[in-house]
mmCIF file of C-alpha atoms in Angstrom:
data_model
loop_
_atom_site.group_PDB
_atom_site.id
_atom_site.type_symbol
_atom_site.label_atom_id
_atom_site.label_comp_id
_atom_site.label_asym_id
_atom_site.label_seq_id
_atom_site.Cartn_x
_atom_site.Cartn_y
_atom_site.Cartn_z
ATOM 1 C CA MET A 20 76.289 133.733 126.125
ATOM 2 C CA GLU A 21 79.965 133.942 126.976
ATOM 3 C CA LYS A 22 80.477 130.226 126.203
ATOM 4 C CA TYR A 23 78.598 130.640 122.920
ATOM 5 C CA THR A 24 80.896 133.519 121.958
ATOM 6 C CA GLU A 25 83.973 131.457 122.837
ATOM 7 C CA GLY A 26 82.673 128.642 120.631
ATOM 8 C CA LEU A 27 82.235 130.994 117.684
ATOM 9 C CA VAL A 28 85.757 132.325 118.162
ATOM 10 C CA SER A 29 87.101 128.750 118.233
ATOM 11 C CA LEU A 30 85.272 127.871 115.013
ATOM 12 C CA GLU A 31 86.578 131.012 113.345
ATOM 13 C CA LEU A 32 90.134 130.131 114.384
ATOM 14 C CA HIS A 33 89.795 126.618 112.944
ATOM 15 C CA HIS A 34 88.330 128.038 109.738
ATOM 16 C CA SER A 35 91.095 130.616 109.448
ATOM 17 C CA SER A 36 93.708 127.891 110.025
ATOM 18 C CA TYR A 37 92.211 125.854 107.192
ATOM 19 C CA THR A 38 91.955 128.797 104.794
ATOM 20 C CA SER A 39 95.535 129.804 105.584
ATOM 21 C CA LEU A 40 96.720 126.534 104.051
ATOM 22 C CA GLY A 41 97.825 126.602 100.435
ATOM 23 C CA PRO A 42 95.620 125.155 97.661
ATOM 24 C CA PRO A 43 97.623 121.873 97.427
ATOM 25 C CA ALA A 44 97.252 121.228 101.170
ATOM 26 C CA ARG A 45 93.526 122.003 101.121
ATOM 27 C CA ARG A 46 93.096 119.748 98.103
ATOM 28 C CA MET A 47 94.927 116.935 99.915
ATOM 29 C CA ILE A 48 92.640 117.300 102.940
ATOM 30 C CA ARG A 49 89.520 117.258 100.762
ATOM 31 C CA ASP A 50 90.737 114.257 98.760
ATOM 32 C CA THR A 51 91.637 112.392 101.933
ATOM 33 C CA ALA A 52 88.243 113.028 103.507
ATOM 34 C CA LYS A 53 86.519 112.013 100.291
ATOM 35 C CA SER A 54 88.558 108.813 99.890
ATOM 36 C CA LEU A 55 88.158 107.566 103.452
ATOM 37 C CA ASN A 56 85.813 104.700 104.140
ATOM 38 C CA TRP A 57 84.177 106.534 107.029
ATOM 39 C CA PRO A 58 82.255 103.629 108.613
ATOM 40 C CA LYS A 59 85.431 101.540 108.836
ATOM 41 C CA THR A 60 87.487 104.534 109.955
ATOM 42 C CA ILE A 61 85.071 105.206 112.801
ATOM 43 C CA PHE A 62 84.994 101.508 113.702
ATOM 44 C CA LEU A 63 88.755 100.870 113.577
ATOM 45 C CA VAL A 64 90.046 104.237 114.789
ATOM 46 C CA GLY A 65 87.260 106.355 116.242
ATOM 47 C CA ILE A 66 85.662 103.882 118.649
ATOM 48 C CA PRO A 67 88.990 102.673 120.145
ATOM 49 C CA LEU A 68 90.145 106.267 120.662
ATOM 50 C CA VAL A 69 86.905 107.197 122.406
ATOM 51 C CA ALA A 70 87.175 104.053 124.544
ATOM 52 C CA LEU A 71 90.759 104.878 125.520
ATOM 53 C CA PHE A 72 89.760 108.439 126.376
ATOM 54 C CA SER A 73 86.861 107.167 128.493
ATOM 55 C CA LEU A 74 89.281 105.267 130.734
ATOM 56 C CA ARG A 75 89.755 108.576 132.530
ATOM 57 C CA TRP A 76 86.339 107.986 134.076
ATOM 58 C CA VAL A 77 85.854 104.214 133.793
ATOM 59 C CA PRO A 78 87.794 102.383 136.520
ATOM 60 C CA LEU A 79 89.774 99.388 135.340
ATOM 61 C CA ARG A 80 89.242 96.223 137.336
ATOM 62 C CA ARG A 81 91.842 93.487 137.192
ATOM 63 C CA GLU A 82 89.335 90.738 136.463
ATOM 64 C CA THR A 83 87.841 92.772 133.615
ATOM 65 C CA VAL A 84 91.265 93.402 132.107
ATOM 66 C CA TRP A 85 92.163 89.718 132.222
ATOM 67 C CA THR A 86 88.814 88.784 130.720
ATOM 68 C CA GLY A 87 89.420 91.248 127.900
ATOM 69 C CA VAL A 88 92.928 89.931 127.236
ATOM 70 C CA ILE A 89 91.836 86.287 127.225
ATOM 71 C CA TYR A 90 88.843 86.984 125.013
ATOM 72 C CA ALA A 91 90.998 89.048 122.642
ATOM 73 C CA TYR A 92 93.338 86.087 122.232
ATOM 74 C CA LEU A 93 90.380 83.741 121.764
ATOM 75 C CA ARG A 94 89.091 85.926 118.942
ATOM 76 C CA ALA A 95 92.599 86.132 117.488
ATOM 77 C CA LEU A 96 92.734 82.334 117.540
ATOM 78 C CA THR A 97 89.542 82.051 115.511
ATOM 79 C CA VAL A 98 91.125 84.344 112.926
ATOM 80 C CA THR A 99 94.451 82.499 112.775
ATOM 81 C CA ALA A 100 93.079 78.953 112.933
ATOM 82 C CA GLY A 101 89.783 79.663 111.170
ATOM 83 C CA TYR A 102 89.881 82.588 108.773
ATOM 84 C CA HIS A 103 93.537 82.129 107.899
ATOM 85 C CA ARG A 104 94.670 78.522 108.001
ATOM 86 C CA LEU A 105 91.317 76.804 107.476
ATOM 87 C CA TRP A 106 89.463 78.961 104.963
ATOM 88 C CA ALA A 107 92.124 81.099 103.280
ATOM 89 C CA HIS A 108 94.709 78.330 102.793
ATOM 90 C CA ARG A 109 92.702 75.129 103.274
ATOM 91 C CA SER A 110 95.576 73.665 105.274
ATOM 92 C CA TYR A 111 93.204 71.285 107.066
ATOM 93 C CA SER A 112 89.548 70.271 107.171
ATOM 94 C CA ALA A 113 87.145 71.091 109.996
ATOM 95 C CA SER A 114 83.824 69.788 111.237
ATOM 96 C CA THR A 115 80.724 71.950 110.933
ATOM 97 C CA LEU A 116 80.750 72.531 114.685
ATOM 98 C CA LEU A 117 84.312 73.853 114.630
ATOM 99 C CA LYS A 118 83.524 76.010 111.607
ATOM 100 C CA LEU A 119 80.553 77.549 113.395
ATOM 101 C CA ILE A 120 82.679 78.331 116.457
ATOM 102 C CA PHE A 121 85.293 80.001 114.274
ATOM 103 C CA ALA A 122 82.656 81.877 112.265
ATOM 104 C CA ILE A 123 80.757 83.232 115.283
ATOM 105 C CA ILE A 124 83.667 84.220 117.499
ATOM 106 C CA GLY A 125 85.724 85.253 114.468
ATOM 107 C CA ALA A 126 83.052 87.763 113.498
ATOM 108 C CA GLY A 127 83.584 89.333 116.914
ATOM 109 C CA ALA A 128 87.189 90.058 115.936
ATOM 110 C CA GLY A 129 85.871 92.804 113.681
ATOM 111 C CA GLN A 130 88.041 91.915 110.689
ATOM 112 C CA ASP A 131 85.213 91.539 108.166
ATOM 113 C CA SER A 132 83.478 88.402 106.967
ATOM 114 C CA ILE A 133 85.286 85.157 106.182
ATOM 115 C CA LYS A 134 84.626 85.593 102.471
ATOM 116 C CA LYS A 135 86.006 89.132 102.275
ATOM 117 C CA TRP A 136 88.974 88.401 104.550
ATOM 118 C CA CYS A 137 90.006 85.287 102.635
ATOM 119 C CA ARG A 138 89.563 86.866 99.217
ATOM 120 C CA ASP A 139 91.892 89.697 100.191
ATOM 121 C CA HIS A 140 94.377 87.304 101.755
ATOM 122 C CA ARG A 141 94.526 85.015 98.745
ATOM 123 C CA ALA A 142 95.129 88.054 96.557
ATOM 124 C CA HIS A 143 97.887 89.124 98.937
ATOM 125 C CA HIS A 144 99.677 85.799 98.511
ATOM 126 C CA ARG A 145 99.185 85.591 94.771
ATOM 127 C CA TYR A 146 100.232 89.178 94.027
ATOM 128 C CA VAL A 147 102.463 89.927 97.024
ATOM 129 C CA ASP A 148 104.314 93.264 96.833
ATOM 130 C CA THR A 149 102.578 94.280 93.590
ATOM 131 C CA ASP A 150 99.801 96.782 92.907
ATOM 132 C CA LYS A 151 97.273 93.937 92.943
ATOM 133 C CA ASP A 152 98.238 93.016 96.500
ATOM 134 C CA PRO A 153 95.562 94.713 98.660
ATOM 135 C CA TYR A 154 98.000 95.395 101.500
ATOM 136 C CA SER A 155 101.230 95.634 99.571
ATOM 137 C CA MET A 156 104.262 96.798 101.528
ATOM 138 C CA SER A 157 105.486 98.465 98.335
ATOM 139 C CA LYS A 158 102.922 101.195 99.063
ATOM 140 C CA GLY A 159 104.358 101.914 102.482
ATOM 141 C CA PHE A 160 104.044 100.776 106.074
ATOM 142 C CA PHE A 161 100.847 102.709 106.825
ATOM 143 C CA HIS A 162 99.070 101.345 103.762
ATOM 144 C CA ALA A 163 100.055 97.753 104.568
ATOM 145 C CA HIS A 164 99.060 98.128 108.210
ATOM 146 C CA ILE A 165 95.678 99.838 108.082
ATOM 147 C CA GLY A 166 95.570 102.304 105.196
ATOM 148 C CA TRP A 167 94.296 99.677 102.764
ATOM 149 C CA ILE A 168 91.170 99.319 104.929
ATOM 150 C CA LEU A 169 90.600 103.003 105.638
ATOM 151 C CA PHE A 170 91.073 103.837 101.949
ATOM 152 C CA GLU A 171 89.378 100.819 100.447
ATOM 153 C CA LYS A 172 88.968 102.015 96.858
ATOM 154 C CA SER A 173 91.432 104.880 96.431
ATOM 155 C CA ASP A 174 93.705 107.168 98.381
ATOM 156 C CA PRO A 175 95.291 110.565 97.656
ATOM 157 C CA ILE A 176 98.788 109.093 97.316
ATOM 158 C CA HIS A 177 98.339 105.899 95.294
ATOM 159 C CA GLY A 178 95.132 106.741 93.449
ATOM 160 C CA VAL A 179 92.771 103.914 92.585
ATOM 161 C CA LEU A 180 93.460 100.774 94.628
ATOM 162 C CA THR A 181 92.925 97.405 92.990
ATOM 163 C CA THR A 182 92.842 93.858 94.310
ATOM 164 C CA GLY A 183 93.869 91.030 92.021
ATOM 165 C CA ARG A 184 91.388 88.352 91.049
ATOM 166 C CA VAL A 185 91.491 85.010 92.853
ATOM 167 C CA ASP A 186 89.406 81.859 92.943
ATOM 168 C CA ILE A 187 86.984 81.791 95.885
ATOM 169 C CA SER A 188 84.542 79.229 94.511
ATOM 170 C CA ASP A 189 85.138 77.021 97.554
ATOM 171 C CA LEU A 190 84.163 79.874 99.870
ATOM 172 C CA LYS A 191 80.996 80.556 97.912
ATOM 173 C CA ALA A 192 80.054 76.893 98.224
ATOM 174 C CA ASP A 193 80.603 76.767 101.995
ATOM 175 C CA PRO A 194 77.259 77.186 103.830
ATOM 176 C CA VAL A 195 78.947 78.364 107.043
ATOM 177 C CA VAL A 196 80.767 81.114 105.141
ATOM 178 C CA ALA A 197 77.522 82.180 103.464
ATOM 179 C CA TRP A 198 75.632 82.156 106.770
ATOM 180 C CA GLN A 199 78.278 84.237 108.523
ATOM 181 C CA ARG A 200 78.362 86.789 105.711
ATOM 182 C CA LYS A 201 74.582 87.156 105.832
ATOM 183 C CA HIS A 202 74.530 87.734 109.590
ATOM 184 C CA TYR A 203 77.952 89.357 109.947
ATOM 185 C CA LEU A 204 76.905 92.659 111.544
ATOM 186 C CA THR A 205 74.699 90.925 114.101
ATOM 187 C CA LEU A 206 77.445 88.448 114.957
ATOM 188 C CA LEU A 207 79.971 91.285 115.230
ATOM 189 C CA LEU A 208 77.857 93.193 117.738
ATOM 190 C CA VAL A 209 76.975 90.113 119.768
ATOM 191 C CA ALA A 210 80.352 88.344 119.800
ATOM 192 C CA GLY A 211 82.482 91.467 119.745
ATOM 193 C CA TYR A 212 80.712 93.725 122.222
ATOM 194 C CA LEU A 213 77.556 92.329 123.819
ATOM 195 C CA PHE A 214 79.081 89.043 125.003
ATOM 196 C CA PRO A 215 82.147 90.513 126.803
ATOM 197 C CA THR A 216 79.970 93.267 128.268
ATOM 198 C CA MET A 217 77.427 90.817 129.671
ATOM 199 C CA LEU A 218 80.118 88.403 130.832
ATOM 200 C CA CYS A 219 81.935 91.056 132.860
ATOM 201 C CA GLY A 220 78.650 92.497 134.062
ATOM 202 C CA LEU A 221 77.061 89.263 135.232
ATOM 203 C CA VAL A 222 80.234 87.779 136.725
ATOM 204 C CA PHE A 223 81.999 90.870 138.096
ATOM 205 C CA GLY A 224 79.235 93.472 138.136
ATOM 206 C CA ASP A 225 81.304 95.571 135.706
ATOM 207 C CA TYR A 226 79.091 96.183 132.682
ATOM 208 C CA LEU A 227 80.700 99.485 131.695
ATOM 209 C CA GLY A 228 84.245 98.196 132.100
ATOM 210 C CA GLY A 229 83.310 95.087 130.158
ATOM 211 C CA PHE A 230 82.057 97.180 127.259
ATOM 212 C CA VAL A 231 84.929 99.671 127.260
ATOM 213 C CA PHE A 232 87.862 97.345 127.838
ATOM 214 C CA ALA A 233 86.820 93.742 127.113
ATOM 215 C CA GLY A 234 84.733 94.965 124.193
ATOM 216 C CA CYS A 235 86.092 98.084 122.482
ATOM 217 C CA ILE A 236 89.746 98.222 123.546
ATOM 218 C CA ALA A 237 90.407 94.467 123.478
ATOM 219 C CA THR A 238 88.910 94.275 119.990
ATOM 220 C CA ALA A 239 91.179 97.074 118.800
ATOM 221 C CA ILE A 240 94.272 95.438 120.315
ATOM 222 C CA GLU A 241 93.456 92.122 118.670
ATOM 223 C CA GLN A 242 92.914 93.871 115.321
ATOM 224 C CA GLN A 243 96.223 95.702 115.548
ATOM 225 C CA GLY A 244 97.973 92.395 116.176
ATOM 226 C CA THR A 245 96.639 91.007 112.911
ATOM 227 C CA PHE A 246 97.501 94.218 111.085
ATOM 228 C CA CYS A 247 101.098 93.827 112.297
ATOM 229 C CA VAL A 248 101.384 90.632 110.260
ATOM 230 C CA ASN A 249 100.663 92.662 107.126
ATOM 231 C CA SER A 250 103.037 95.484 108.024
ATOM 232 C CA VAL A 251 105.705 94.658 110.613
ATOM 233 C CA ALA A 252 106.211 91.102 109.326
ATOM 234 C CA HIS A 253 106.805 92.534 105.842
ATOM 235 C CA TRP A 254 109.181 95.219 107.076
ATOM 236 C CA TYR A 255 111.491 93.892 109.775
ATOM 237 C CA GLY A 256 112.771 90.450 110.703
ATOM 238 C CA SER A 257 114.680 87.467 109.374
ATOM 239 C CA GLN A 258 114.235 85.672 106.064
ATOM 240 C CA PRO A 259 115.411 82.088 106.617
ATOM 241 C CA TYR A 260 113.676 80.631 103.545
ATOM 242 C CA ALA A 261 113.542 83.291 100.824
ATOM 243 C CA ALA A 262 114.506 86.920 100.336
ATOM 244 C CA ASP A 263 113.013 87.731 96.939
ATOM 245 C CA LYS A 264 109.872 89.187 98.561
ATOM 246 C CA THR A 265 109.160 91.207 101.706
ATOM 247 C CA PRO A 266 107.719 88.581 104.140
ATOM 248 C CA ARG A 267 109.829 88.133 107.267
ATOM 249 C CA ASP A 268 109.811 86.134 110.468
ATOM 250 C CA HIS A 269 109.089 88.481 113.364
ATOM 251 C CA PRO A 270 108.905 86.893 116.855
ATOM 252 C CA LEU A 271 107.001 89.738 118.543
ATOM 253 C CA THR A 272 104.274 89.568 115.913
ATOM 254 C CA GLY A 273 104.102 85.843 116.588
ATOM 255 C CA LEU A 274 103.457 86.511 120.272
ATOM 256 C CA LEU A 275 100.659 88.956 119.467
ATOM 257 C CA THR A 276 98.991 86.699 116.907
ATOM 258 C CA LEU A 277 99.463 83.220 118.370
ATOM 259 C CA GLY A 278 102.107 82.088 115.908
ATOM 260 C CA GLU A 279 101.510 84.120 112.760
ATOM 261 C CA GLY A 280 104.904 85.806 113.039
ATOM 262 C CA TYR A 281 106.759 83.095 111.091
ATOM 263 C CA HIS A 282 105.731 84.904 107.965
ATOM 264 C CA ASN A 283 108.705 84.109 105.766
ATOM 265 C CA PHE A 284 108.028 80.402 106.202
ATOM 266 C CA HIS A 285 104.317 80.922 105.665
ATOM 267 C CA HIS A 286 104.712 82.692 102.328
ATOM 268 C CA GLU A 287 107.003 79.940 101.071
ATOM 269 C CA PHE A 288 104.831 77.063 102.307
ATOM 270 C CA PRO A 289 101.294 78.477 102.689
ATOM 271 C CA ILE A 290 99.447 75.145 102.606
ATOM 272 C CA ASP A 291 101.188 73.945 105.779
ATOM 273 C CA TYR A 292 98.882 74.115 108.805
ATOM 274 C CA ARG A 293 101.919 75.145 110.849
ATOM 275 C CA ASN A 294 103.591 78.535 110.723
ATOM 276 C CA GLY A 295 106.213 77.735 113.320
ATOM 277 C CA VAL A 296 107.452 74.518 111.779
ATOM 278 C CA ARG A 297 110.048 73.590 114.402
ATOM 279 C CA TRP A 298 108.859 71.957 117.610
ATOM 280 C CA PHE A 299 110.097 74.853 119.756
ATOM 281 C CA ASP A 300 108.560 77.613 117.617
ATOM 282 C CA PHE A 301 105.850 79.572 119.434
ATOM 283 C CA ASP A 302 102.800 78.690 117.373
ATOM 284 C CA PRO A 303 99.803 78.015 119.647
ATOM 285 C CA THR A 304 97.528 77.971 116.603
ATOM 286 C CA LYS A 305 99.133 74.789 115.254
ATOM 287 C CA TRP A 306 98.832 73.198 118.693
ATOM 288 C CA VAL A 307 95.120 74.033 118.853
ATOM 289 C CA ILE A 308 94.566 72.629 115.354
ATOM 290 C CA TRP A 309 96.409 69.447 116.346
ATOM 291 C CA VAL A 310 94.315 69.097 119.520
ATOM 292 C CA CYS A 311 91.145 69.612 117.486
ATOM 293 C CA ALA A 312 92.303 66.804 115.202
ATOM 294 C CA GLN A 313 92.741 64.501 118.207
ATOM 295 C CA LEU A 314 89.194 65.358 119.289
ATOM 296 C CA GLY A 315 87.787 64.582 115.865
ATOM 297 C CA LEU A 316 86.954 68.221 115.091
ATOM 298 C CA ALA A 317 89.687 68.619 112.457
ATOM 299 C CA SER A 318 91.291 66.324 109.911
ATOM 300 C CA ASN A 319 93.606 66.211 106.882
ATOM 301 C CA LEU A 320 96.242 68.393 108.514
ATOM 302 C CA ARG A 321 98.542 69.304 105.641
ATOM 303 C CA ARG A 322 102.310 69.486 105.990
ATOM 304 C CA PHE A 323 104.692 70.575 103.274
ATOM 305 C CA PRO A 324 107.297 67.825 102.672
ATOM 306 C CA GLU A 325 110.157 68.202 105.139
ATOM 307 C CA ASN A 326 112.634 67.575 102.340
ATOM 308 C CA GLU A 327 111.399 70.663 100.486
ATOM 309 C CA ILE A 328 111.402 72.795 103.630
ATOM 310 C CA GLN A 329 115.022 71.879 104.291
ATOM 311 C CA LYS A 330 115.881 72.629 100.664
ATOM 312 C CA GLY A 331 114.510 76.125 101.082
ATOM 313 C CA ARG A 332 116.431 76.693 104.297
ATOM 314 C CA ILE A 333 119.712 75.394 102.832
ATOM 315 C CA GLN A 334 119.328 77.399 99.621
ATOM 316 C CA ARG A 335 118.759 80.537 101.660
ATOM 317 C CA LYS A 336 121.804 79.794 103.818
ATOM 318 C CA ARG A 337 123.884 79.382 100.678
ATOM 319 C CA GLN A 338 122.590 82.685 99.384
ATOM 320 C CA CYS A 339 123.527 84.409 102.640
ATOM 321 C CA LEU A 340 126.971 82.795 102.590
ATOM 322 C CA ASP A 341 127.480 83.893 98.993
ATOM 323 C CA GLN A 342 126.542 87.448 99.929
ATOM 324 C CA GLU A 343 128.984 87.408 102.844
ATOM 325 C CA SER A 344 131.650 85.859 100.657
ATOM 326 C CA GLU A 345 131.343 88.642 98.087
ATOM 327 C CA ARG A 346 132.364 91.159 100.735
ATOM 328 C CA LEU A 347 135.644 89.349 101.445
ATOM 329 C CA ASN A 348 139.002 89.494 99.673
ATOM 330 C CA TRP A 349 139.671 86.028 98.281
ATOM 331 C CA GLY A 350 142.446 87.198 96.011
ATOM 332 C CA VAL A 351 142.325 87.681 92.255
ATOM 333 C CA PRO A 352 140.531 84.717 90.627
ATOM 334 C CA LEU A 353 142.974 82.356 88.939
ATOM 335 C CA GLU A 354 141.300 82.798 85.563
ATOM 336 C CA ASP A 355 141.893 86.555 85.762
ATOM 337 C CA LEU A 356 145.604 86.335 86.569
ATOM 338 C CA PRO A 357 148.190 87.047 83.857
ATOM 339 C CA ALA A 358 150.503 84.234 82.748
ATOM 340 C CA MET A 359 154.215 84.431 83.559
ATOM 341 C CA GLU A 360 157.104 82.412 82.144
ATOM 342 C CA TRP A 361 159.294 80.591 84.663
ATOM 343 C CA GLY A 362 162.310 82.500 83.440
ATOM 344 C CA GLU A 363 160.524 85.814 83.857
ATOM 345 C CA TYR A 364 159.594 84.812 87.389
ATOM 346 C CA GLN A 365 163.204 84.062 88.293
ATOM 347 C CA GLN A 366 164.419 87.230 86.584
ATOM 348 C CA GLN A 367 162.066 89.363 88.724
ATOM 349 C CA THR A 368 163.248 87.701 91.922
ATOM 350 C CA ARG A 369 166.862 88.447 90.965
ATOM 351 C CA THR A 370 165.961 92.137 90.664
ATOM 352 C CA GLY A 371 164.687 92.221 94.251
ATOM 353 C CA CYS A 372 161.035 91.142 93.979
ATOM 354 C CA ASN A 373 159.929 88.876 96.811
ATOM 355 C CA LEU A 374 158.052 86.343 94.711
ATOM 356 C CA VAL A 375 157.293 82.736 95.601
ATOM 357 C CA VAL A 376 155.626 80.051 93.479
ATOM 358 C CA ILE A 377 153.242 77.671 95.224
ATOM 359 C CA ARG A 378 150.928 75.313 93.293
ATOM 360 C CA GLY A 379 151.851 76.988 90.022
ATOM 361 C CA VAL A 380 150.810 80.454 91.220
ATOM 362 C CA VAL A 381 153.154 83.405 91.733
ATOM 363 C CA HIS A 382 152.694 85.208 95.064
ATOM 364 C CA ASP A 383 154.139 88.559 96.079
ATOM 365 C CA VAL A 384 155.093 88.053 99.738
ATOM 366 C CA SER A 385 156.909 91.365 100.199
ATOM 367 C CA ALA A 386 154.511 92.672 102.849
ATOM 368 C CA PHE A 387 154.551 89.392 104.768
ATOM 369 C CA VAL A 388 158.240 88.500 104.946
ATOM 370 C CA THR A 389 158.821 90.157 108.298
ATOM 371 C CA GLU A 390 155.391 89.070 109.603
ATOM 372 C CA HIS A 391 155.840 85.342 108.996
ATOM 373 C CA PRO A 392 155.342 83.459 112.289
ATOM 374 C CA GLY A 393 158.171 81.054 111.417
ATOM 375 C CA GLY A 394 160.619 83.854 110.733
ATOM 376 C CA ALA A 395 161.708 85.742 107.625
ATOM 377 C CA ALA A 396 164.428 83.203 106.755
ATOM 378 C CA MET A 397 161.847 80.534 105.917
ATOM 379 C CA ILE A 398 160.288 82.761 103.260
ATOM 380 C CA THR A 399 163.445 84.318 101.837
ATOM 381 C CA ALA A 400 164.832 80.824 101.298
ATOM 382 C CA ALA A 401 161.856 80.049 99.027
ATOM 383 C CA ILE A 402 162.023 83.213 96.909
ATOM 384 C CA GLY A 403 162.635 82.411 93.248
ATOM 385 C CA LYS A 404 161.786 78.734 93.751
ATOM 386 C CA ASP A 405 158.795 76.393 93.629
ATOM 387 C CA ALA A 406 157.873 76.204 97.308
ATOM 388 C CA THR A 407 154.837 73.956 96.932
ATOM 389 C CA ARG A 408 156.311 71.000 98.825
ATOM 390 C CA LEU A 409 157.652 73.263 101.557
ATOM 391 C CA PHE A 410 154.235 74.886 102.024
ATOM 392 C CA GLU A 411 152.226 71.668 101.967
ATOM 393 C CA GLY A 412 154.171 69.647 104.489
ATOM 394 C CA GLU A 413 157.811 69.013 103.713
ATOM 395 C CA VAL A 414 158.747 71.580 106.349
ATOM 396 C CA TYR A 415 155.386 72.552 107.825
ATOM 397 C CA ARG A 416 151.860 71.726 106.719
ATOM 398 C CA HIS A 417 150.120 75.085 106.654
ATOM 399 C CA SER A 418 146.529 75.594 107.754
ATOM 400 C CA LYS A 419 143.536 76.443 105.599
ATOM 401 C CA ALA A 420 143.677 79.969 106.991
ATOM 402 C CA ALA A 421 147.285 80.303 105.825
ATOM 403 C CA SER A 422 146.294 79.046 102.386
ATOM 404 C CA ASN A 423 143.429 81.555 102.206
ATOM 405 C CA PHE A 424 145.755 84.367 103.247
ATOM 406 C CA LEU A 425 148.293 83.285 100.638
ATOM 407 C CA ASP A 426 145.602 83.539 97.943
ATOM 408 C CA THR A 427 145.289 87.286 98.593
ATOM 409 C CA MET A 428 148.946 87.686 97.526
ATOM 410 C CA ARG A 429 148.761 85.982 94.132
ATOM 411 C CA ILE A 430 149.746 88.053 91.101
ATOM 412 C CA ALA A 431 150.226 85.595 88.223
ATOM 413 C CA VAL A 432 150.168 81.967 87.122
ATOM 414 C CA ILE A 433 153.201 80.156 85.767
ATOM 415 C CA LYS A 434 152.951 79.055 82.161
ATOM 416 C CA PRO A 435 153.409 75.297 81.808
ATOM 417 C CA ARG A 436 157.006 74.514 80.922
ATOM 418 C CA ILE A 437 157.490 72.447 77.756
ATOM 419 C CA GLU A 438 160.114 69.711 78.000
ATOM 420 C CA GLY A 439 163.216 70.375 75.932
ATOM 421 C CA LYS A 440 162.843 74.132 75.971
#
């Protein structure tokens, strides 16, 4: 009776806490609860949290942990090599056997069917960073990471969520894709939970640990790795190929997802079966695809022309250099300088101005006379004269750095002198 009374008091406290909120806050809570896709929320958030909490009572065995980690990466591989590079981007062709392996184990990754996953991903590429991008970073980090799944149709902040139309006729015509979609839930339960549970149970005698860690927790970790591609790799990292959109290269994401972290490259060259295009880039997925090709399980591995890849890299480097250059003082552009007659130039030097002409440009060297490494006399001797030959080698051939520094002192250009005047 005492416990029952305590429970009633607890419920009353929770109710009073809710009613104490203002109408806007209560409306937000109701709208959020109404907008949530509850089955997916329970699957992606609820089950992993319960599994983590259960670790207080379920002992972790080293062999079970390693089995879970390895199987998580195996499932991640079927998503990266299968869902992503094979079906979403058609960057290579695969045998029916390889497709079936990817479809079965990939279902165990718990990231939806091939058809749904690829449709969303193609829309992401086509409409990246717009409202038609299902996991657009323009709607915030949480939305890009997991919010777009939890709030599949609408959310309290962005309202109705739309996904742009894309062509998936090839997916509809693929019998393996159709078969996986038809049996997706069964494959998810078997490949995602039953298989790791039975494996750990039969081999290590750890059925419960196999279910909790190798099944529930490992699945959640693998899912979060993929979600990081949609969020972290659109938020932080380098952009060696293009900077007009949010995709970035993020090495840590690449480690979690077996090479999917080279996201800036991928968005520029999506048909390439490689994400890490350089030989030293960590991209195990491309290595697996290549090995499958050697075994006759894959073919038609597509590479974007190296010439075009290098163009993109060089253009981006130029853009970065231009941006850095804009922050520097290069002196007033020659076309913006006023014109000065030679006589006016000499007149100003006679009144005490420390002006020197080099290459037809008037420079005010007042602040540098006493700082000149060769001594002040070298500069004062050139004041009021054309010191071009002196500067360029008659006395000392100045460096490029000296020439750049001189440009910051220019104040005018000398008008061409007309013979006879």
